[in-house]
Coordinates of C-alpha atoms in Angstrom, one line a residue:
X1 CA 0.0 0.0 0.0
X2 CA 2.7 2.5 0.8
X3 CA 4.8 1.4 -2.3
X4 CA 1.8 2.2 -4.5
X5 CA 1.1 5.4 -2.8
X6 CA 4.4 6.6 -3.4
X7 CA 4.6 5.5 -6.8
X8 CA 1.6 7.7 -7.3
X9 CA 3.4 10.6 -5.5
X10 CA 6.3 10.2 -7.5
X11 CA 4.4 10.3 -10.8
X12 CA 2.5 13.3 -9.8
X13 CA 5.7 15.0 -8.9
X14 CA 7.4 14.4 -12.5
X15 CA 4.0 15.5 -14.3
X16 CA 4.0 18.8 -12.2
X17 CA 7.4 19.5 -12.7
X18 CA 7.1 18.8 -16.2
X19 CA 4.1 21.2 -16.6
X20 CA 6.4 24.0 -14.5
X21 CA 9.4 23.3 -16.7
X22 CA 11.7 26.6 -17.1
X23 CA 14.0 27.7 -19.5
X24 CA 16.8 30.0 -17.6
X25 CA 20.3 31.1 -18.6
X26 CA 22.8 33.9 -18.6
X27 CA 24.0 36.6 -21.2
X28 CA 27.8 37.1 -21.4
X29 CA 29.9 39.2 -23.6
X30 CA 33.7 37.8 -25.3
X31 CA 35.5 39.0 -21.7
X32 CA 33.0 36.8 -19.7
X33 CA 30.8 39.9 -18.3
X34 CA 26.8 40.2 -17.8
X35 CA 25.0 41.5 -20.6
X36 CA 22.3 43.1 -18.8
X37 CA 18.5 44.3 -19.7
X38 CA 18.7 42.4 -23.7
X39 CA 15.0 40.6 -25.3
X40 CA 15.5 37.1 -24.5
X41 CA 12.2 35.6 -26.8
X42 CA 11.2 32.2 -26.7
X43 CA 9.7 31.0 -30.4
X44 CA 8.7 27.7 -31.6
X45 CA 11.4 25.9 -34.2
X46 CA 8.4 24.9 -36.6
X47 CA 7.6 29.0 -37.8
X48 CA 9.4 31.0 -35.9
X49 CA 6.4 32.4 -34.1
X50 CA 7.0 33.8 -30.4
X51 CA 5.8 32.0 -27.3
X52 CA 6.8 34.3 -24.8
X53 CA 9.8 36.6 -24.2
X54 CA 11.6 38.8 -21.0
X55 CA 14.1 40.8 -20.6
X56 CA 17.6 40.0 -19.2
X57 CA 18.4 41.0 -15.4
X58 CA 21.3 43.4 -14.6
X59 CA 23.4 40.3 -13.9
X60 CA 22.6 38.8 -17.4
X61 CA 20.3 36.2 -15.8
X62 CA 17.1 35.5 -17.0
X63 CA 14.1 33.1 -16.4
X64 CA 11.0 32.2 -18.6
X65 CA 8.5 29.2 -18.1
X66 CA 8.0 26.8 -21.1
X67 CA 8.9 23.9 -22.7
X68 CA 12.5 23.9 -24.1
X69 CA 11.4 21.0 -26.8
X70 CA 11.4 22.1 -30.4
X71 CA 11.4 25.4 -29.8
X72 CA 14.3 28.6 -30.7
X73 CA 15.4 30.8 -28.3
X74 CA 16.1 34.8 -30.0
X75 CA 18.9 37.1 -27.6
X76 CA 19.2 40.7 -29.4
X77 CA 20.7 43.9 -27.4
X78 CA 21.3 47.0 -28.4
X79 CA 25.2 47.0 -30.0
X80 CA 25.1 43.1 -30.3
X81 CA 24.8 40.4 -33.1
X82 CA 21.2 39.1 -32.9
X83 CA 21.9 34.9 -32.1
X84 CA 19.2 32.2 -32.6
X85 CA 20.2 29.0 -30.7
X86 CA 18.1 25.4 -29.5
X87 CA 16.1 26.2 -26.6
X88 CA 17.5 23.9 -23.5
X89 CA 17.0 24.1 -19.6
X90 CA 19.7 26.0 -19.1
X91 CA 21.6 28.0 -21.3
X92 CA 24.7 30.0 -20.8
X93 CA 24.4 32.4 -24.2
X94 CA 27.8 34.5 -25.5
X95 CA 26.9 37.7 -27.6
X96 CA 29.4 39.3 -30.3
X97 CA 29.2 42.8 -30.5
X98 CA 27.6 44.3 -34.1
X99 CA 30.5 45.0 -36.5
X100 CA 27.5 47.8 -38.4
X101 CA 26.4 50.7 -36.3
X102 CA 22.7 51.2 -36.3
X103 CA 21.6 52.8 -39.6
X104 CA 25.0 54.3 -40.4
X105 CA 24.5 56.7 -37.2
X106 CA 28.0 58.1 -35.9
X107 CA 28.4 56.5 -32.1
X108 CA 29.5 59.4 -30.7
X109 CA 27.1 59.1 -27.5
X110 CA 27.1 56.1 -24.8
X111 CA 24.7 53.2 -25.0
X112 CA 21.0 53.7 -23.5
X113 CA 21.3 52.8 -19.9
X114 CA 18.1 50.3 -19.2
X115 CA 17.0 49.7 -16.0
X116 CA 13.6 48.5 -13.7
X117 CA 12.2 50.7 -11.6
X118 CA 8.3 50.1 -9.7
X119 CA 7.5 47.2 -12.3
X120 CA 8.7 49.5 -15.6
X121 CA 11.5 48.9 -18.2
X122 CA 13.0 52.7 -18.1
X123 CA 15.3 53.5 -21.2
X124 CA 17.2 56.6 -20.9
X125 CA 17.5 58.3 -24.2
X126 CA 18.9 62.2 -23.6
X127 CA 22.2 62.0 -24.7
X128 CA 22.8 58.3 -26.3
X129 CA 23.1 57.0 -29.4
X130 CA 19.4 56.4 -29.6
X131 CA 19.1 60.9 -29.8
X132 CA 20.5 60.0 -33.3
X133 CA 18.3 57.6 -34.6
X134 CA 16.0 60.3 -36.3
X135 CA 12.5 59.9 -35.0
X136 CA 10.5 58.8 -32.0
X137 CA 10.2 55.3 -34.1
X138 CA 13.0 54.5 -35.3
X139 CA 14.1 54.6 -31.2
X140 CA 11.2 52.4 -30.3
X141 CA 11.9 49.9 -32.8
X142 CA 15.5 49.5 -31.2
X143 CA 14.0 49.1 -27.4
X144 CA 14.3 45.1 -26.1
X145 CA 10.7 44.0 -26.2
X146 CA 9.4 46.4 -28.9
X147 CA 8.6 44.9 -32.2
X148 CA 11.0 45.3 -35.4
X149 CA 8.7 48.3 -36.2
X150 CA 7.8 49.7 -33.2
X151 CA 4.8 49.0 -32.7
X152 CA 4.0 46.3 -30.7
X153 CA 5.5 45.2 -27.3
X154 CA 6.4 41.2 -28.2
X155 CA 4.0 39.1 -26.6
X156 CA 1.8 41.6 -25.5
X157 CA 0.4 43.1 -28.8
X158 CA -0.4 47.0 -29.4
X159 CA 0.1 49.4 -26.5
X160 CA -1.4 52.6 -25.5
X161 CA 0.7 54.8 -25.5
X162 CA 1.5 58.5 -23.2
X163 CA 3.6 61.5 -24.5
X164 CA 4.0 63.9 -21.6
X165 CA 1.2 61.4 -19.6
X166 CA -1.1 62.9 -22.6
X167 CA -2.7 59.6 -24.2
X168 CA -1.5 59.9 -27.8
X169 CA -4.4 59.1 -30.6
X170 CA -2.5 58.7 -33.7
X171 CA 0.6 56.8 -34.6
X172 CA 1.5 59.7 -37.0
X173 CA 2.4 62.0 -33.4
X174 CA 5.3 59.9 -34.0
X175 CA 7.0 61.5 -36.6
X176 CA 6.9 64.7 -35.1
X177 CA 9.0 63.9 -31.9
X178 CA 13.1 64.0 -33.1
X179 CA 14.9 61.2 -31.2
X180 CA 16.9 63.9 -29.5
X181 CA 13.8 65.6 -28.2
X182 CA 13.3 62.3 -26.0
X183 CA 14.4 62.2 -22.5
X184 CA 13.1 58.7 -21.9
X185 CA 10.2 55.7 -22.6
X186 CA 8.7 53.5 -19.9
X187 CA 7.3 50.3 -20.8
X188 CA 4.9 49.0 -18.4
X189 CA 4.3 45.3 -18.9
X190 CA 1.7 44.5 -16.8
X191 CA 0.1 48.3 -16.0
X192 CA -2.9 48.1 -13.2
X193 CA -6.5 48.6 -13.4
X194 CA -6.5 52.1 -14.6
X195 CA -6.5 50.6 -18.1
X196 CA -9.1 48.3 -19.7
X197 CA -8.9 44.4 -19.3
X198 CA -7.7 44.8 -23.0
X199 CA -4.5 47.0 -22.5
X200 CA -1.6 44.3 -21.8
X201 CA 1.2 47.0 -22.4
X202 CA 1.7 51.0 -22.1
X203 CA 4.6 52.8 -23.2
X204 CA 5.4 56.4 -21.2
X205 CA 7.6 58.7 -23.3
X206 CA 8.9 61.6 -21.6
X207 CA 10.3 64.7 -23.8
X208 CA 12.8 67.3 -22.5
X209 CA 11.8 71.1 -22.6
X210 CA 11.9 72.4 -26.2
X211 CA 15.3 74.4 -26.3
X212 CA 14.7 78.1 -28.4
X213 CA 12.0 80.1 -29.8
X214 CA 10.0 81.0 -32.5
X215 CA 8.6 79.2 -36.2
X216 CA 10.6 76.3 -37.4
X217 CA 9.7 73.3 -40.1
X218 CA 9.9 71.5 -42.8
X219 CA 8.5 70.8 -45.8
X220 CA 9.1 67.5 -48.6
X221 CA 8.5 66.1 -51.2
X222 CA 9.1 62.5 -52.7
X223 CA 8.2 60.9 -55.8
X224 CA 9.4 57.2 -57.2
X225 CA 8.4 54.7 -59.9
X226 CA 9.3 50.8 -60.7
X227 CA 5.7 49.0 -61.5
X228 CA 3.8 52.2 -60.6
X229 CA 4.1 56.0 -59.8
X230 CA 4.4 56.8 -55.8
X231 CA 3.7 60.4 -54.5
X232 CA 4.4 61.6 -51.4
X233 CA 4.5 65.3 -49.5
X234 CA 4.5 66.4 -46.5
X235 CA 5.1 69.5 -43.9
X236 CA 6.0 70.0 -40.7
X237 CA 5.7 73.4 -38.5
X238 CA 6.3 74.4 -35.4
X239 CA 6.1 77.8 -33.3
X240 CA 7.2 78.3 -29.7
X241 CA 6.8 81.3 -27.0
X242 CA 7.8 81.0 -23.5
X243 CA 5.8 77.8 -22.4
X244 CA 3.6 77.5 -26.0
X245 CA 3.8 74.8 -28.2
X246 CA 2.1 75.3 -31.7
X247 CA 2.1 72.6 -34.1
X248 CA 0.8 71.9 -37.5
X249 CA 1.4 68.8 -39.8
X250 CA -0.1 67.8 -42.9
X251 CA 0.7 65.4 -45.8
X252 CA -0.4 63.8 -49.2
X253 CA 0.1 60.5 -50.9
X254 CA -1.1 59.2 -54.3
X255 CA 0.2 55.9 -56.0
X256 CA -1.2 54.5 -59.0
X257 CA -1.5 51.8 -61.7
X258 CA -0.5 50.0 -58.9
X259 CA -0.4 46.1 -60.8
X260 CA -0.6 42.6 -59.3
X261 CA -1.4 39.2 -60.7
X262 CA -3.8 36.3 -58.9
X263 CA -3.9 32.4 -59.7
X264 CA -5.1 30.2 -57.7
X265 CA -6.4 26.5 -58.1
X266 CA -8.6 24.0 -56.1
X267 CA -9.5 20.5 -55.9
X268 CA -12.3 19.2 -53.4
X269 CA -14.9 16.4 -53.2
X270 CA -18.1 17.9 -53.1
X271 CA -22.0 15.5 -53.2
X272 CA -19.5 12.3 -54.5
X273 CA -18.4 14.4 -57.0
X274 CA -14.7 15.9 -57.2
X275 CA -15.1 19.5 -58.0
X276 CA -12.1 21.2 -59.9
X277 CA -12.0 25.5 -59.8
X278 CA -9.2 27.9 -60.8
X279 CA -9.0 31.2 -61.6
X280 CA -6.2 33.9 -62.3
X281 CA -6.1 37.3 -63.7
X282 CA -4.5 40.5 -63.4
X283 CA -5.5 43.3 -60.6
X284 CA -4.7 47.4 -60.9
X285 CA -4.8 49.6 -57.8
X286 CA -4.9 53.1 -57.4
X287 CA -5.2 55.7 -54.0
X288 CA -5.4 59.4 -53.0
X289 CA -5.3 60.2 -49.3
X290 CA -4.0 62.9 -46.8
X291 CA -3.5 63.7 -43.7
X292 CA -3.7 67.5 -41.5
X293 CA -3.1 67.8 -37.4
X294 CA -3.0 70.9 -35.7
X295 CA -2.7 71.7 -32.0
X296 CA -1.2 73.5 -29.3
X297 CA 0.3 72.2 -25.5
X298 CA 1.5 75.2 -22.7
X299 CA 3.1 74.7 -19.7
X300 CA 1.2 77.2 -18.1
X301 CA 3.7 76.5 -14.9
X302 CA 6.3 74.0 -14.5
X303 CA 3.6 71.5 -12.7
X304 CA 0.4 73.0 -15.0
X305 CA 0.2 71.9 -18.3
X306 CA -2.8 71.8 -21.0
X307 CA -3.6 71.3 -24.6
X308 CA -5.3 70.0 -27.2
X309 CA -5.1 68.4 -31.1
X310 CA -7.3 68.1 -34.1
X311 CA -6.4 65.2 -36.9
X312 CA -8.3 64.7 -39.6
X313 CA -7.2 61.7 -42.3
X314 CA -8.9 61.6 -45.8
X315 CA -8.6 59.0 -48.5
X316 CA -10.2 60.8 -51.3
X317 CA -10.6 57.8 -53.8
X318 CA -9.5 53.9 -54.0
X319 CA -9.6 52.3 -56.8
X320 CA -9.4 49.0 -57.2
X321 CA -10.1 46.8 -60.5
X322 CA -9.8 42.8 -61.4
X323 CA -10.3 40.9 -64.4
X324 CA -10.7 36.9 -64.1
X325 CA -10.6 33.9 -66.1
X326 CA -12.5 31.0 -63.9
X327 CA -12.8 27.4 -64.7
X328 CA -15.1 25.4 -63.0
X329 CA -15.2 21.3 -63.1
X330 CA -18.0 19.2 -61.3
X331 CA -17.7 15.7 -62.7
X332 CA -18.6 15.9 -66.0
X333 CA -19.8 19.1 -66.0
X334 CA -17.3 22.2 -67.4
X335 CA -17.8 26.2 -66.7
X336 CA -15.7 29.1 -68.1
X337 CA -16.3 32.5 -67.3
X338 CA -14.9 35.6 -67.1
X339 CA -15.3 38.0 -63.8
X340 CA -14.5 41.6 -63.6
X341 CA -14.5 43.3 -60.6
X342 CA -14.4 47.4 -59.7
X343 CA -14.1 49.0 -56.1
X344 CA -14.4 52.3 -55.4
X345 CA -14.0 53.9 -51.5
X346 CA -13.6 57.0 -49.6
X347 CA -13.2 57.7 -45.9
X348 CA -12.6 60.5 -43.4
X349 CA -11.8 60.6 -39.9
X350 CA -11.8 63.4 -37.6
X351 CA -10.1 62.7 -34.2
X352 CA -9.8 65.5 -31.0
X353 CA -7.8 64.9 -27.6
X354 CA -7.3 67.2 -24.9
X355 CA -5.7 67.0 -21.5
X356 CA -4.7 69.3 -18.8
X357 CA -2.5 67.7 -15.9
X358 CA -1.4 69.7 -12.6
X359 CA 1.3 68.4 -10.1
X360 CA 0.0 70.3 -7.0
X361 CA 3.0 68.1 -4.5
X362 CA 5.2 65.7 -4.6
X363 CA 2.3 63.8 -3.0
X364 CA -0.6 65.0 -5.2
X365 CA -1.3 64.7 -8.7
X366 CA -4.5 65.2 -11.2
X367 CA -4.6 64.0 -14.6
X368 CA -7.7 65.0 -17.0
X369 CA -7.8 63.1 -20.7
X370 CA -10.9 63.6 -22.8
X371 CA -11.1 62.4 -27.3
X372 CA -13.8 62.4 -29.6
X373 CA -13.3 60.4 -33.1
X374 CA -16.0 60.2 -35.8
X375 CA -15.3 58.1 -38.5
X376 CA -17.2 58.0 -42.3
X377 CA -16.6 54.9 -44.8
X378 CA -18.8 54.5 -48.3
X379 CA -18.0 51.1 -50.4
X380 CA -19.0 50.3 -53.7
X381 CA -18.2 47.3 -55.5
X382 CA -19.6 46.5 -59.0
X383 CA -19.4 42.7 -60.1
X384 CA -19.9 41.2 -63.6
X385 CA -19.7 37.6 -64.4
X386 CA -19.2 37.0 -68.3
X387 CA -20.9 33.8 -69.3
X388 CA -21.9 32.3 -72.9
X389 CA -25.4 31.5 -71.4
X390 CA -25.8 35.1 -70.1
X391 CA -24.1 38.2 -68.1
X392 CA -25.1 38.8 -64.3
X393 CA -24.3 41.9 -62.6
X394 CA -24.2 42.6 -58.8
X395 CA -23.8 46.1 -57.0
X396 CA -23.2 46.0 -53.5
X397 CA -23.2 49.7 -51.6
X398 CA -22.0 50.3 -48.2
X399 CA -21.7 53.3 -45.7
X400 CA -20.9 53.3 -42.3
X401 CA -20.1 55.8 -39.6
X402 CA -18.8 56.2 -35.9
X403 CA -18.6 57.9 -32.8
X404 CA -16.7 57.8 -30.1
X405 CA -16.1 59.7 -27.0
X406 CA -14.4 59.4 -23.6
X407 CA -13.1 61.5 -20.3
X408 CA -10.7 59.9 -18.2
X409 CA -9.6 61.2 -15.0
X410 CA -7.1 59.9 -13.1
X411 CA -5.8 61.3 -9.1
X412 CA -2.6 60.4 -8.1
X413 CA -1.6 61.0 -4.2
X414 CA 1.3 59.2 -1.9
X415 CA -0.1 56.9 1.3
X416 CA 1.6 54.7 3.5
X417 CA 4.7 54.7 1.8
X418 CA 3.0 53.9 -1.4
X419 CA 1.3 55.3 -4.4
X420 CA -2.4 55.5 -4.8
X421 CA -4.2 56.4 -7.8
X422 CA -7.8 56.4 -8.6
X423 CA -10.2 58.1 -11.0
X424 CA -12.8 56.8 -13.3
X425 CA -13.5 56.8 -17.2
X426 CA -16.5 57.1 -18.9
X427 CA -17.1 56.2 -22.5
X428 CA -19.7 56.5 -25.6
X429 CA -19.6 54.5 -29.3
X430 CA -22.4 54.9 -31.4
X431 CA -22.0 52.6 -34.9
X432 CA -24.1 52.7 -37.8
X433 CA -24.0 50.8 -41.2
X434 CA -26.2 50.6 -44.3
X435 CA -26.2 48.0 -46.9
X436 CA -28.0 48.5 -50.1
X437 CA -28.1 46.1 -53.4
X438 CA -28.4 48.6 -56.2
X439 CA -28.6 45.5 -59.0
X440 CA -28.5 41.8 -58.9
X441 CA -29.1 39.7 -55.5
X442 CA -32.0 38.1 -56.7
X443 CA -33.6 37.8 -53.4
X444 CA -30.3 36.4 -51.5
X445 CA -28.4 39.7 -50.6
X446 CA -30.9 41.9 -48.2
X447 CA -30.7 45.7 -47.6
X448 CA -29.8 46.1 -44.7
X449 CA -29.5 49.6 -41.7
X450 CA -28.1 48.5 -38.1
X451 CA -27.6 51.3 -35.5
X452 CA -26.1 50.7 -32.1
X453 CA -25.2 52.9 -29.2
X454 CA -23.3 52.0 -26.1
X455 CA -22.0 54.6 -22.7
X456 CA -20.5 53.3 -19.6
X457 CA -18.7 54.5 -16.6
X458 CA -16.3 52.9 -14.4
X459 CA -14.0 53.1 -11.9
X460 CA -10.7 52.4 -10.7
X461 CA -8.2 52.2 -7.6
X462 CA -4.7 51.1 -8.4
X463 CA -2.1 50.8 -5.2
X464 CA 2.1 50.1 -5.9
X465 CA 4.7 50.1 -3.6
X466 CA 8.1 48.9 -3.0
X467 CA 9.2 47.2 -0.5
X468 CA 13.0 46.5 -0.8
X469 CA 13.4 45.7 -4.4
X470 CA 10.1 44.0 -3.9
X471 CA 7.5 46.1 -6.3
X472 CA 4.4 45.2 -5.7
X473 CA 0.6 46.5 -6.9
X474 CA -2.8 45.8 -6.0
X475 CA -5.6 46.7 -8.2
X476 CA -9.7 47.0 -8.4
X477 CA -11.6 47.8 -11.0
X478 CA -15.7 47.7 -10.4
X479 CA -18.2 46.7 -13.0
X480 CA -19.5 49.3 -14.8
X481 CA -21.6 51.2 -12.4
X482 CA -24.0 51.9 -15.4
X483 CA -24.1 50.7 -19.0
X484 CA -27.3 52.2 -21.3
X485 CA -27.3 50.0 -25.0
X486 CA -29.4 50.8 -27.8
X487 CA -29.5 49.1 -31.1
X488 CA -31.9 48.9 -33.8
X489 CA -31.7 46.7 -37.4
X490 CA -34.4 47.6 -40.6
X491 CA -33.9 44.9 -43.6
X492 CA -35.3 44.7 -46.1
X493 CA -35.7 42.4 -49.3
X494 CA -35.6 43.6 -53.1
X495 CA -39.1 43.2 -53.4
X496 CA -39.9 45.4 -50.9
X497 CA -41.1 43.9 -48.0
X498 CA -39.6 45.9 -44.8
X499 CA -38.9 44.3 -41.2
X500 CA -37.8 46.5 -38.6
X501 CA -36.4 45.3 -35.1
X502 CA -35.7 47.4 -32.1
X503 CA -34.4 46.9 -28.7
X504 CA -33.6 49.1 -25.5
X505 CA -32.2 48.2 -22.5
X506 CA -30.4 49.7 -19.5
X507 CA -29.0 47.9 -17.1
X508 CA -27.5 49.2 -13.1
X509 CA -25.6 48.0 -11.5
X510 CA -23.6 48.8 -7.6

């Protein structure tokens, strides 16, 4: 009895540690030193794709759970060859240092220093080699866990992200921050219940104080050709006074004749039969868009600051236009017809942000963040089929719009050693999107109109404090206290017959 009992013991034990298996290791350099604070990503052998990453310690160490079996592990630092070796349970890892420097930029600054500090990766930028990188961008696409384009944190997908603790709306504020404007970015991998159940990552980028006065810019243009024609202009201006900051950014893009080619073949067993279709042909694209932001920040006093920003993105016209050979084989039975297809599409978007934040102590903060968007999209598609029988022709329309609004507030205040910081956030979407068939759908393809509205409030209390080198954080986050929906759907078939359905509810809740 006590054999078998510890037989079962023992097999439990291997399971669990199997199931808890880590992967740990240590970075070194050629004279044997820590390689501190590089991405250390764990990606399966069979494509490559990533499993889960972190970041080396100041020692070099690191630690990640997983399974070490057929998978890759990926080491890259800043100033370091990028090595791809066989994942194992322990790994001691030796990186070269790059023989290129990064996109032909003179090092004549030191390296970023990276460091943790209350749960954040904090990359000091004033004064390295990342101030020379160009723009805000091209520095986040060098930071260990950012993505090769900056964009995404690995393993934690897109990030909100903060210039000056203002929430920035459009990826395009980007390009108007030089690299050596940037004092320094703080990733926060696992931020608290201030942020939606959705945000897994927020990057913090802190700016030092313009240095000088007055109106400054620039203006571009850019224009290439190898299959089609690529245009592209843009300007940049900037005015500053005392504590203003004016800013005004615009830019347009055209490309056309844009040329592709399709073919595509497939073989299935359809009803006993085995079913034979292919198609290829050539495709043409064409686009107009641009793009206008305009806004202002002041730092009314060094702890008072406020502003605001307009954007508005337009894509005048897309055109997009296929022709199609198909053949179709059911068995016996042999189809050949021609399809041509035409899109045509225009959108605007208008997006406004403002914020005010004021610093009254070093134990007392108040953060105020409010954006409206409104969005506008019209579709048209117009779809032939060329057959020797007969031509059928289908013309799909569709518009939609959007709103969206929110106010976030968020106090900040020190207690028992700690920080505490609550607010709330409250938040409105209303969608709408029509369908029509203006020829063809013979009764299948139904007009359609669907509205929806949604507001909700909630609130937040987020606690951190360190105790040692111990960080820890505590964080709540209620239901929302009140969420009103409203959504209504008319369809309606090509012969005319119209059904509407409606529905209201409103729900409370403590």
């Amino acid at each position: 009895m006590h054999k078998t009992v510890f037989l079962l013991l023992s097999l439990v034990a291997s399971v669990v540690g199997v199931e808890a298996q880590n992967i740990s290791g240590k970075v070194v350099d050629e004279r044997g030193a820590a390689v501190s604070y590089v991405t250390v990503a764990l990606l399966e052998a069979s494509d490559s794709s990533f499993v889960t990453g972190v970041i080396a310690g100041d020692d070099g160490s690191f630690t990640m759970a997983g399974q070490a079996d057929n998978r890759l592990v990926k080491v890259s630092g800043v100033g370091y060859r990028t090595v791809i070796l066989s994942a194992a349970t322990y790994m001691s890892i030796l990186l070269h240092p790059s023989e290129q420097s990064m996109k032909e930029v003179t090092v004549t600054a030191s390296r970023p220093v990276f460091k943790m500090k209350e749960g954040q990766f904090v990359s000091h930028i004033q004064g390295t080699v990342f101030s020379q990188l160009g723009k805000a961008v091209n520095v986040l696409q060098q930071l260990p866990m950012m993505s090769s384009d900056g964009t995404t944190v690995l393993g934690k997908g897109t990030p909100l992200v903060y210039i000056n603790n203002r929430r920035m709306r459009d990826w395009n504020e980007l390009d108007r921050i030089a690299s050596d404007m940037i004092k320094d970015i703080r990733i926060d991998m696992n931020p608290g219940a201030k942020y939606s159940s959705d945000v897994r990552a927020v990057i913090f980028i802190t700016t030092v104080k313009p240095v000088g006065e007055g109106l400054g810019g620039e203006i571009g243009l850019q224009e290439s050709a190898s299959d089609y024609w690529n245009n592209r202009g843009w300007l940049n201006l900037n005015y500053r006074r005392k504590g203003l900051d004016v800013f005004l950014s615009g830019s347009l893009n055209a490309f056309s004749n844009s040329r592709y080619r399709r073919e595509d073949a497939y073989a299935f067993e359809y009803n006993g039969k085995d079913v034979d279709a292919s198609y290829d042909g050539d495709g043409y694209e064409s686009s107009k868009s641009g793009y206008v932001s305009v806004g202002f920040n002041e730092l009314i006093t060094p702890k008072q600051s406020v502003g605001a920003t307009y954007a508005f993105t337009r894509v005048f016209s897309s055109n997009a236009s296929q022709e199609y050979q198909n053949r179709l084989s059911m068995g016996a039975d042999v189809s050949d017809f021609a399809t041509g297809i035409h899109a045509f599409s225009h959108s605007s978007n208008h997006n406004i942000g403002v914020y005010y934040e004021n610093v009254f102590s070093d134990h007392l903060s108040l953060n105020v963040d409010g954006s409206y968007a409104h969005y506008a999209n019209y579709n048209r598609q117009s779809i032939v089929d060329t057959r020797e029988e007969d031509n059928s022709t289908l013309t799909p329309v569709s518009r939609s719009s959007a709103d969206m609004g929110a106010v976030k507030t968020v106090v900040a205040s020190s207690l028992a050693g700690g920080k505490l910081e609550y607010g709330f956030e409250t938040t409105f979407t209303r969608y709408r999107q029509k369908y029509d068939v203006e020829a063809g759908g013979n009764d299948v393809l139904r007009n359609s109109d669907n509205l929806s509205r949604q507001s909700a409030l909630d609130v937040f209390v987020n606690y951190s404090r360190n105790f040692g080198k111990v960080y820890t954080q505590a964080s709540s986050m209620s239901m929302p206290t009140m969420i009103t929906m409203w959504a209504a759907s008319i369809w309606m078939k090509a012969a005319g017959t119209i059904i509407m359905c409606c529905r209201h509810c409103q729900s409370r809740m403590i």
